[in-house]
Amino acid sequence: MEIKIIQGDITKFEVDAIVNAANSSLLGGGGVDGAIHRAAGRELLEECRRIRRTSHPEGLPTGKAVITKGYNLKAKYVIHTVGPVYGHADINLLAECYKNSLKLAEENNCRSIAFPAISTGVYSVPIELSAKIVKDAVKNFKSGVIKEIYLVLYGSNDYRVYKKEFEA
Ligand code: AR6
């Protein structure tokens, strides 16, 4: 399993699954969530609405993950997970987001997956803390199915912080 740290826009990634830093409503928002919904098209929102009506009428709890198709994206699937709001939810749930997303990817035979830095935007987790938690979570995940994990950083400082942490 290879871990690659890349600076870029996750909506452009040609991988089996991209992960969305959603909120518990699953009905879209700003940041990477808004970008993914815009790029995937309205069918993604329709599938998210179906998930709300069926398996998650109260919304998706923090740390959990659900999968949908990718529609107009190059990625086959979108895995939606809800990160913790810094200072308000248990920070250990951030690792759960990564682990549960990886499990779901594996169950759906994904060989490649791309993650944004969940909770480091609107939800305010410091990028240095995110890098440490993510390093621990992804390096300890053993998979016979997933071959490539991309950690996609939007900003150049975020990218540098991740590079430094993963090279340490
Ligand atoms: N590709 C990769 N990373 C991106 C992109 C992109 N296109 N756009 C932003 N980022 P955020 P959160 C980075 O706020 O903190 C939404 O409204 C961004 O620079 O998207 O988990 C949801 O609906 C940051 O490093 O997610 C929720 O309500 C990272 O993605 C709430 O925000 C995460 O920032 C979730 O907050």
mmCIF file of C-alpha atoms and ligand atoms in Angstrom:
data_model
loop_
_atom_site.group_PDB
_atom_site.id
_atom_site.type_symbol
_atom_site.label_atom_id
_atom_site.label_comp_id
_atom_site.label_asym_id
_atom_site.label_seq_id
_atom_site.Cartn_x
_atom_site.Cartn_y
_atom_site.Cartn_z
ATOM 1 C CA MET A 1 0.000 0.000 0.000
ATOM 2 C CA GLU A 2 1.478 3.294 -1.114
ATOM 3 C CA ILE A 3 0.703 6.637 0.567
ATOM 4 C CA LYS A 4 1.105 9.678 -1.696
ATOM 5 C CA ILE A 5 0.916 13.286 -0.540
ATOM 6 C CA ILE A 6 -0.214 15.615 -3.308
ATOM 7 C CA GLN A 7 -1.225 19.251 -3.596
ATOM 8 C CA GLY A 8 -4.331 19.715 -5.734
ATOM 9 C CA ASP A 9 -8.068 19.682 -6.238
ATOM 10 C CA ILE A 10 -9.590 16.365 -5.163
ATOM 11 C CA THR A 11 -12.539 16.714 -7.564
ATOM 12 C CA LYS A 12 -10.104 16.143 -10.455
ATOM 13 C CA PHE A 13 -8.740 12.843 -9.158
ATOM 14 C CA GLU A 14 -9.045 9.714 -11.245
ATOM 15 C CA VAL A 15 -9.260 7.145 -8.470
ATOM 16 C CA ASP A 16 -11.793 4.517 -7.450
ATOM 17 C CA ALA A 17 -13.064 6.642 -4.554
ATOM 18 C CA ILE A 18 -12.696 10.197 -3.307
ATOM 19 C CA VAL A 19 -13.651 11.078 0.247
ATOM 20 C CA ASN A 20 -15.926 14.012 1.036
ATOM 21 C CA ALA A 21 -15.585 16.051 4.239
ATOM 22 C CA ALA A 22 -19.357 16.295 4.650
ATOM 23 C CA ASN A 23 -21.638 17.421 7.467
ATOM 24 C CA SER A 24 -24.193 15.174 9.109
ATOM 25 C CA SER A 25 -27.024 16.421 6.873
ATOM 26 C CA LEU A 26 -25.248 14.900 3.820
ATOM 27 C CA LEU A 27 -26.981 17.567 1.759
ATOM 28 C CA GLY A 28 -23.938 19.586 0.784
ATOM 29 C CA GLY A 29 -22.209 22.685 2.098
ATOM 30 C CA GLY A 30 -19.149 24.799 1.388
ATOM 31 C CA GLY A 31 -15.468 23.874 1.075
ATOM 32 C CA VAL A 32 -14.561 20.532 -0.455
ATOM 33 C CA ASP A 33 -18.164 19.304 0.028
ATOM 34 C CA GLY A 34 -19.534 22.083 -2.188
ATOM 35 C CA ALA A 35 -16.806 21.478 -4.796
ATOM 36 C CA ILE A 36 -17.543 17.727 -4.920
ATOM 37 C CA HIS A 37 -21.317 18.241 -5.262
ATOM 38 C CA ARG A 38 -20.808 20.837 -8.016
ATOM 39 C CA ALA A 39 -18.464 18.556 -9.961
ATOM 40 C CA ALA A 40 -20.528 15.372 -9.472
ATOM 41 C CA GLY A 41 -23.841 16.953 -10.428
ATOM 42 C CA ARG A 42 -27.302 16.869 -8.896
ATOM 43 C CA GLU A 43 -27.661 13.092 -9.012
ATOM 44 C CA LEU A 44 -25.186 12.963 -6.135
ATOM 45 C CA LEU A 45 -27.496 15.129 -4.030
ATOM 46 C CA GLU A 46 -30.427 12.885 -4.987
ATOM 47 C CA GLU A 47 -28.569 9.776 -3.819
ATOM 48 C CA CYS A 48 -27.614 11.559 -0.561
ATOM 49 C CA ARG A 49 -31.290 12.453 -0.048
ATOM 50 C CA ARG A 50 -32.207 8.763 -0.504
ATOM 51 C CA ILE A 51 -29.649 7.795 2.153
ATOM 52 C CA ARG A 52 -31.254 10.326 4.516
ATOM 53 C CA ARG A 53 -34.713 8.926 3.836
ATOM 54 C CA THR A 54 -33.674 5.281 4.269
ATOM 55 C CA SER A 55 -30.651 4.369 6.422
ATOM 56 C CA HIS A 56 -29.859 7.740 8.093
ATOM 57 C CA PRO A 57 -33.022 9.763 8.789
ATOM 58 C CA GLU A 58 -31.273 11.546 11.678
ATOM 59 C CA GLY A 59 -28.149 12.295 9.660
ATOM 60 C CA LEU A 60 -24.693 10.715 9.571
ATOM 61 C CA PRO A 61 -22.929 10.686 12.973
ATOM 62 C CA THR A 62 -19.423 12.141 13.316
ATOM 63 C CA GLY A 63 -16.729 9.577 12.459
ATOM 64 C CA LYS A 64 -19.026 7.376 10.316
ATOM 65 C CA ALA A 65 -18.967 6.977 6.520
ATOM 66 C CA VAL A 66 -21.375 6.168 3.674
ATOM 67 C CA ILE A 67 -20.716 5.525 -0.026
ATOM 68 C CA THR A 68 -22.412 6.821 -3.170
ATOM 69 C CA LYS A 69 -21.612 6.757 -6.854
ATOM 70 C CA GLY A 70 -19.376 9.459 -8.336
ATOM 71 C CA TYR A 71 -21.692 10.499 -11.210
ATOM 72 C CA ASN A 72 -19.928 13.199 -13.292
ATOM 73 C CA LEU A 73 -16.661 12.829 -11.384
ATOM 74 C CA LYS A 74 -13.763 10.770 -12.708
ATOM 75 C CA ALA A 75 -13.919 8.837 -9.429
ATOM 76 C CA LYS A 76 -16.266 5.844 -9.410
ATOM 77 C CA TYR A 77 -17.411 6.459 -5.836
ATOM 78 C CA VAL A 78 -17.684 9.230 -3.252
ATOM 79 C CA ILE A 79 -17.289 8.225 0.386
ATOM 80 C CA HIS A 80 -18.941 10.793 2.657
ATOM 81 C CA THR A 81 -17.697 11.136 6.219
ATOM 82 C CA VAL A 82 -18.266 13.708 8.948
ATOM 83 C CA GLY A 83 -15.223 15.007 10.761
ATOM 84 C CA PRO A 84 -15.233 16.373 14.321
ATOM 85 C CA VAL A 85 -15.612 20.113 14.914
ATOM 86 C CA TYR A 86 -12.414 21.120 16.733
ATOM 87 C CA GLY A 87 -13.058 21.774 20.412
ATOM 88 C CA HIS A 88 -16.634 20.459 20.252
ATOM 89 C CA ALA A 89 -16.377 16.768 19.362
ATOM 90 C CA ASP A 90 -13.910 14.050 20.408
ATOM 91 C CA ILE A 91 -10.767 14.531 18.262
ATOM 92 C CA ASN A 92 -10.311 10.727 18.172
ATOM 93 C CA LEU A 93 -13.262 10.657 15.803
ATOM 94 C CA LEU A 94 -10.992 12.120 13.118
ATOM 95 C CA ALA A 95 -9.074 8.825 12.929
ATOM 96 C CA GLU A 96 -12.437 7.015 12.769
ATOM 97 C CA CYS A 97 -13.327 9.014 9.629
ATOM 98 C CA TYR A 98 -10.199 7.734 7.879
ATOM 99 C CA LYS A 99 -10.528 4.149 9.139
ATOM 100 C CA ASN A 100 -14.244 3.842 8.338
ATOM 101 C CA SER A 101 -13.703 5.357 4.876
ATOM 102 C CA LEU A 102 -10.878 2.897 4.166
ATOM 103 C CA LYS A 103 -13.050 -0.021 5.327
ATOM 104 C CA LEU A 104 -15.891 1.068 3.068
ATOM 105 C CA ALA A 105 -13.492 1.475 0.136
ATOM 106 C CA GLU A 106 -12.158 -2.016 0.737
ATOM 107 C CA GLU A 107 -15.649 -3.523 0.923
ATOM 108 C CA ASN A 108 -16.337 -1.946 -2.469
ATOM 109 C CA ASN A 109 -13.120 -3.295 -4.006
ATOM 110 C CA CYS A 110 -11.463 0.083 -4.415
ATOM 111 C CA ARG A 111 -7.771 -0.092 -5.267
ATOM 112 C CA SER A 112 -7.214 3.660 -5.010
ATOM 113 C CA ILE A 113 -8.678 6.313 -2.724
ATOM 114 C CA ALA A 114 -8.082 10.055 -2.249
ATOM 115 C CA PHE A 115 -8.717 11.973 0.983
ATOM 116 C CA PRO A 116 -8.901 15.717 1.646
ATOM 117 C CA ALA A 117 -7.642 16.986 5.025
ATOM 118 C CA ILE A 118 -10.940 16.329 6.809
ATOM 119 C CA SER A 119 -11.978 18.887 9.475
ATOM 120 C CA THR A 120 -9.113 21.313 8.740
ATOM 121 C CA GLY A 121 -11.320 23.948 7.062
ATOM 122 C CA VAL A 122 -14.629 25.074 8.533
ATOM 123 C CA TYR A 123 -14.224 22.543 11.366
ATOM 124 C CA SER A 124 -10.899 24.161 12.449
ATOM 125 C CA VAL A 125 -8.654 21.197 13.306
ATOM 126 C CA PRO A 126 -5.041 22.503 13.088
ATOM 127 C CA ILE A 127 -3.251 21.074 10.057
ATOM 128 C CA GLU A 128 -0.300 19.835 12.182
ATOM 129 C CA LEU A 129 -2.667 17.833 14.400
ATOM 130 C CA SER A 130 -4.491 16.469 11.344
ATOM 131 C CA ALA A 131 -1.179 15.324 9.804
ATOM 132 C CA LYS A 132 -0.222 13.392 12.961
ATOM 133 C CA ILE A 133 -3.625 11.721 13.346
ATOM 134 C CA VAL A 134 -3.892 10.856 9.654
ATOM 135 C CA LYS A 135 -0.371 9.430 9.527
ATOM 136 C CA ASP A 136 -1.149 7.122 12.418
ATOM 137 C CA ALA A 137 -4.551 6.085 11.017
ATOM 138 C CA VAL A 138 -3.459 5.319 7.449
ATOM 139 C CA LYS A 139 -0.127 3.683 8.308
ATOM 140 C CA ASN A 140 -1.850 1.279 10.701
ATOM 141 C CA PHE A 141 -4.515 0.287 8.205
ATOM 142 C CA LYS A 142 -3.723 -3.067 6.616
ATOM 143 C CA SER A 143 -5.399 -3.856 3.333
ATOM 144 C CA GLY A 144 -5.023 -6.451 0.629
ATOM 145 C CA VAL A 145 -7.329 -4.511 -1.674
ATOM 146 C CA ILE A 146 -6.298 -0.852 -1.463
ATOM 147 C CA LYS A 147 -3.006 -0.213 -3.261
ATOM 148 C CA GLU A 148 -2.866 3.595 -3.328
ATOM 149 C CA ILE A 149 -3.923 6.201 -0.787
ATOM 150 C CA TYR A 150 -3.685 9.832 -1.921
ATOM 151 C CA LEU A 151 -3.710 12.534 0.736
ATOM 152 C CA VAL A 152 -4.735 15.657 -1.149
ATOM 153 C CA LEU A 153 -3.894 19.072 0.294
ATOM 154 C CA TYR A 154 -5.457 22.146 -1.199
ATOM 155 C CA GLY A 155 -3.118 24.837 0.106
ATOM 156 C CA SER A 156 0.665 24.919 -0.221
ATOM 157 C CA ASN A 157 1.248 25.355 3.522
ATOM 158 C CA ASP A 158 -0.995 22.376 4.288
ATOM 159 C CA TYR A 159 0.977 20.368 1.744
ATOM 160 C CA ARG A 160 4.299 21.317 3.354
ATOM 161 C CA VAL A 161 3.048 20.390 6.841
ATOM 162 C CA TYR A 162 1.905 16.954 5.645
ATOM 163 C CA LYS A 163 5.149 16.319 3.722
ATOM 164 C CA LYS A 164 7.181 17.157 6.810
ATOM 165 C CA GLU A 165 5.096 14.927 9.093
ATOM 166 C CA PHE A 166 5.161 11.933 6.736
ATOM 167 C CA GLU A 167 8.901 12.243 6.148
ATOM 168 C CA ALA A 168 9.607 12.409 9.891
HETATM 169 N N1 AR6 B 1 -9.761 19.658 -3.024
HETATM 170 C C1 AR6 B 1 -9.049 19.305 -1.936
HETATM 171 N N2 AR6 B 1 -9.155 19.904 -0.734
HETATM 172 C C2 AR6 B 1 -10.007 20.948 -0.646
HETATM 173 C C3 AR6 B 1 -10.790 21.411 -1.733
HETATM 174 C C4 AR6 B 1 -10.641 20.709 -2.982
HETATM 175 N N3 AR6 B 1 -11.337 21.048 -4.062
HETATM 176 N N4 AR6 B 1 -11.535 22.473 -1.313
HETATM 177 C C5 AR6 B 1 -11.231 22.690 -0.012
HETATM 178 N N5 AR6 B 1 -10.305 21.772 0.390
HETATM 179 P P1 AR6 B 1 -13.676 21.966 4.606
HETATM 180 P P2 AR6 B 1 -14.266 20.555 7.123
HETATM 181 C C6 AR6 B 1 -9.675 21.602 1.708
HETATM 182 O O1 AR6 B 1 -14.036 23.251 5.203
HETATM 183 O O2 AR6 B 1 -13.289 21.385 7.861
HETATM 184 C C7 AR6 B 1 -18.480 22.091 4.600
HETATM 185 O O3 AR6 B 1 -19.329 23.180 4.472
HETATM 186 C C8 AR6 B 1 -9.635 22.781 2.648
HETATM 187 O O4 AR6 B 1 -8.566 23.653 2.294
HETATM 188 O O5 AR6 B 1 -14.136 21.652 3.216
HETATM 189 O O6 AR6 B 1 -14.283 19.061 7.356
HETATM 190 C C9 AR6 B 1 -19.217 20.806 4.939
HETATM 191 O O7 AR6 B 1 -20.502 20.762 4.376
HETATM 192 C C10 AR6 B 1 -9.414 22.102 3.998
HETATM 193 O O8 AR6 B 1 -8.025 21.852 4.203
HETATM 194 O O9 AR6 B 1 -14.205 20.709 5.528
HETATM 195 C C11 AR6 B 1 -19.258 20.843 6.435
HETATM 196 O O10 AR6 B 1 -20.343 21.636 6.894
HETATM 197 C C12 AR6 B 1 -10.117 20.756 3.819
HETATM 198 O O11 AR6 B 1 -10.422 20.629 2.429
HETATM 199 C C13 AR6 B 1 -17.957 21.497 6.823
HETATM 200 O O12 AR6 B 1 -17.609 22.312 5.709
HETATM 201 C C14 AR6 B 1 -11.383 20.601 4.637
HETATM 202 O O13 AR6 B 1 -12.088 21.836 4.686
HETATM 203 C C15 AR6 B 1 -16.862 20.490 7.040
HETATM 204 O O14 AR6 B 1 -15.703 21.136 7.465
#
